[in-house]
């Protein structure tokens, strides 16, 4: 059994890791940390886990954790992550970091959007943890930077088409709609029930921190710098991101052909589902699962390609993808512990 | 007092007309029709109106209605509308039609998107009822075609900028997000609570019937044919449409300047509120009111203009705008009976 | 015009007072305080009020407020209220306090459930502000203690029946279901969107602070001490309280008779609507309005009386009732500024 | 592998059976019927199941199904169920019927609340499928009547206390709050999104068809006829039933003791979780799982016992419990395929 520690177990992604790993056939969570709940069993703090009372929250003691576990999930905020990841790295643990600290390969870009990078010495060891694109590199990585939720939803539909030059790398627009769980579990007025319910708004318009992450990966796919327009919106639902993408086509091709190209690209990727022409993704069909559903339509009347993707932001956009990375790193079946049917309705 | 009849009083727009007109200082609803509820008082059928029990639903008898009322709101589906509007027109009534039947000036366009037009003889008498643009024509019209909800949210932000040539008329994208009340009150699986709640999807991608209506008005503003990409989405909320628009700029100008142009254009329009730079519309700040809030941002990094508008689809997107048209047609203050503060939270 | 100051204008009840008073024909809000937003216009802080930008938040300076306004709404937490109300009282202002500090006539009861009472010298000047029961006393009061939201929903259906001895004063149960706005606008994990949405739970079971307030008024109606079982629940909606009450009947009477007794009791109360037999209140039919809807059913099979009431907790349960009290105190029509049709859907 | 057929696979309980059985280690769904979708793969009709495209909906041909499968789940409406169950019974299949047709042991009671019973000859063969109470009988049954959702939530907390005479069998009240999925997937105005969202109401007050089912089982536990007051409410959420129960105690005992009695009763029942004193069930902690969470509090001040239970109505209230019954009937571990952690948030 893989011995696993989760650092930061009381946020939504930490709870989701506990949920997913509970029935993983080869993983065993041996430690989970939370300064706030240290000393209390996870099942008492989160009654959804009630009955699984053998696991107690502890303080985040890196030395202890490095000895107890071989695999570390860091589910802490950026900045905190880079303050502890180097120690786990040095201790020889294999790490899946769910923060943004090791996603941007270019240190300067990171420092423009976040803050000074204090672990840049291991930045080039990190592999961007999108299995559908970097599966081989992930297998051998000691440190995997688990992708952001918005980037996952924007990168997966675009990479095959940029890669094959079917679409132009210019004037790509990603209009994303996210549920509130993406904002985390910290108390805040803007994510109070009454501020989100029956509300709908764009935020951080054209300046969200996930922008450089999306552009980094699209540039790799296109083989040249790609700049996009990215508008995130907050939608009154708990889980899910739906991203609607608008792209110019380099040649006139049919919707059918677009879908075939994407399908071929992901033929060995069990979690990417390409919907048939005329049908489009719906958050309610991926909830609780690690799927990314993708649909497409060529708007003949303006010659614009419309791509739509749907993920559960806490699963494929965070903890599920992290477990998928674990599986690959550990040489297991990529789907181990992730074989969940979406919860509908 | 204006004597008013509402034809089709049991759908969401009909109920909303009853709500708004109840306290209108100069209007008096003398008749409201509903085949389904004929003979029953409105306050018994819709307990929100309980206590206002003097108004009974009747069968839709055009002859009777034409004698009883001088002003007719037709809140019935398209096709049904054009089967009755000519009779009211002939009888000399002034009509505000909330259906799509008289919105498209070009009969052929109508027939491509809907069906054969059976009242084309009065099509050229209809004025498109967007007060902020056609106020003078509306004042003298006998028949006003009340705009669609999506068109209202897309046209208002774009007209001043197309008009002033600040943006290109090409490659405009409107990504709209609507609450479920826009789908009406007919029983249907797709609008069941469990199918909409915790769900999010695009529908009628690039083929929604509101597309030609939007393009008609943008073409007028631009002085040449405009074709846009339009993607409607269904969001788990009851009221509201948020439309995020992407447009190319003809020249490099600042967000501040864009906002100033829009503000100047609507300086005499009490229901269009231009938000200060850095703030963006939220459905929760217009709910229950006739406002259309507009925000803007120039994305310097891609030179794309992002415009965002928010309306309550049942008010500014339907019944409120209809009453605004009534006020103008009747020579009243445009805001009569519409002075509501949005219900927040 | 009545010169009005609102102390505590940035919570949900403060915002609701601003909304309701905006179109009140005789009231003029001359000052509104908020430590947090002092110096900023209300319309900038709360965009729902955007466009009404002449009103600026100020620090809560009692001396200044007493001179500027004749009528004071204190919409601050309990404890804070009793620290400022005496000064307004001394200055001769007439006060409507929306906190719990002056609702309990018995100081000791207050101190058991809250804390030491620091303004007990004016406790006996306060009138419990439920207009349907204390209309005459309210008219002459200098200080009105505006009722709690749960108490309003529980007291109104029960008083006529206790008063007439139709029901027993023993074993009354009130099972209340409230929307999240009752919890206020302070940041907190338990009222985050993701903790309330798709969730449902009881809280403070049999120990909520509104219990002694309900019992106080039921005891007055019954003419003897009444003890009840009270269970509040948090429901995923923004506004509204639905209270389901179970009471034993002293004699076998029909549903019809029960409804008639309640209807007779409230015949001069415009905001209490008694629903016909076989129909029951729904939150969606009172939202945004000052109505309290009441339905009843005698369960012949167990001889239990079931009463159900629905209010909008921010209107009849707080700010609307406060304005109703203002109207009565100022000798205006009780409905002034409150003639709103519920927003449905 | 168990060969399983689902009759009625396109309602919410049918879809949920497909979801749960997909990863059941010993069950194989060999047929699923739907008149509406006959001929189409389940994964195309319900994209949540997309990718599992080998299973096609068929017409409900009893002869074919009896040969193809050994185990039959009938997830059809009452009346339809009793028209087909006898044929499966005769063919030797073992049947788990999710309708109400075989739950009431007394034919006359059934006929009062439903209609004439057309399969009364096998009524006495049916075992009421509440595993926590009838585990042994279920093991040997050929026909199991799967309990209703409300009854499951009301019976489980009460049986141990009636059984042990801790509570009185008189004046028990069950105040239930259900999500909208309980109303099924048929088009209907009352379950439209806009009618349920931001709404809350009681319905079928004291006359819901689940009442006799609850009373039947409570009477067994008490050893004498029990009559209760039952009020169902419709709450704006998709899944979940929370039932708040009020009962008189026969003796003064502590909350702690009440919880201990219930815990002892269910010590071998893995899906009943008794919460520690001071904590209460929340729908969000059982969603997607087969758990029934139970909390309790003795209200010392009125000497009333308050019991609260939470279930996911589609799992423990329907399809999960059906699979639990299958496991018991087939001699498998009762938890097979049901080891799901609730989806929180």
Coordinates of N, CA and C in Angstrom, one line a residue, chain A residues 94 127 130-141 268 328-329 334:
Chain A
X94 N 7.9 11.7 -2.7 CA 7.3 12.1 -4.0 C 6.1 13.0 -3.7
X127 N 7.0 18.8 -12.8 CA 6.4 18.4 -14.0 C 4.9 18.9 -13.9
X130 N -0.6 17.5 -15.9 CA -1.8 17.2 -16.7 C -1.6 15.9 -17.4
X131 N -2.1 14.8 -16.9 CA -1.8 13.5 -17.4 C -2.0 13.3 -18.9
X132 N -3.1 13.9 -19.4 CA -3.4 13.7 -20.8 C -2.3 14.2 -21.7
X133 N -1.5 15.1 -21.2 CA -0.4 15.7 -22.1 C 1.0 15.3 -21.6
X134 N 1.2 15.1 -20.3 CA 2.5 14.9 -19.8 C 2.6 13.5 -19.1
X135 N 1.9 12.6 -19.6 CA 1.8 11.3 -18.9 C 3.2 10.7 -18.6
X136 N 4.0 10.6 -19.6 CA 5.3 10.0 -19.5 C 6.2 10.7 -18.5
X137 N 6.3 12.1 -18.6 CA 7.1 12.8 -17.6 C 6.6 12.7 -16.2
X138 N 5.3 12.7 -16.1 CA 4.7 12.5 -14.7 C 5.1 11.2 -14.1
X139 N 5.2 10.2 -14.9 CA 5.5 8.8 -14.4 C 6.8 8.8 -13.6
X140 N 7.8 9.6 -14.1 CA 9.1 9.6 -13.5 C 9.4 10.8 -12.6
X141 N 8.4 11.7 -12.4 CA 8.6 12.9 -11.6 C 8.6 12.6 -10.1
X268 N -6.4 7.5 -25.7 CA -6.0 6.7 -24.5 C -6.2 7.4 -23.2
X328 N -0.3 7.4 -11.8 CA 0.7 7.4 -12.9 C 2.1 7.3 -12.3
X329 N 2.4 8.1 -11.3 CA 3.7 8.1 -10.7 C 4.0 6.8 -10.0
X334 N -4.2 4.2 -14.3 CA -4.5 5.6 -14.1 C -5.8 5.9 -13.5

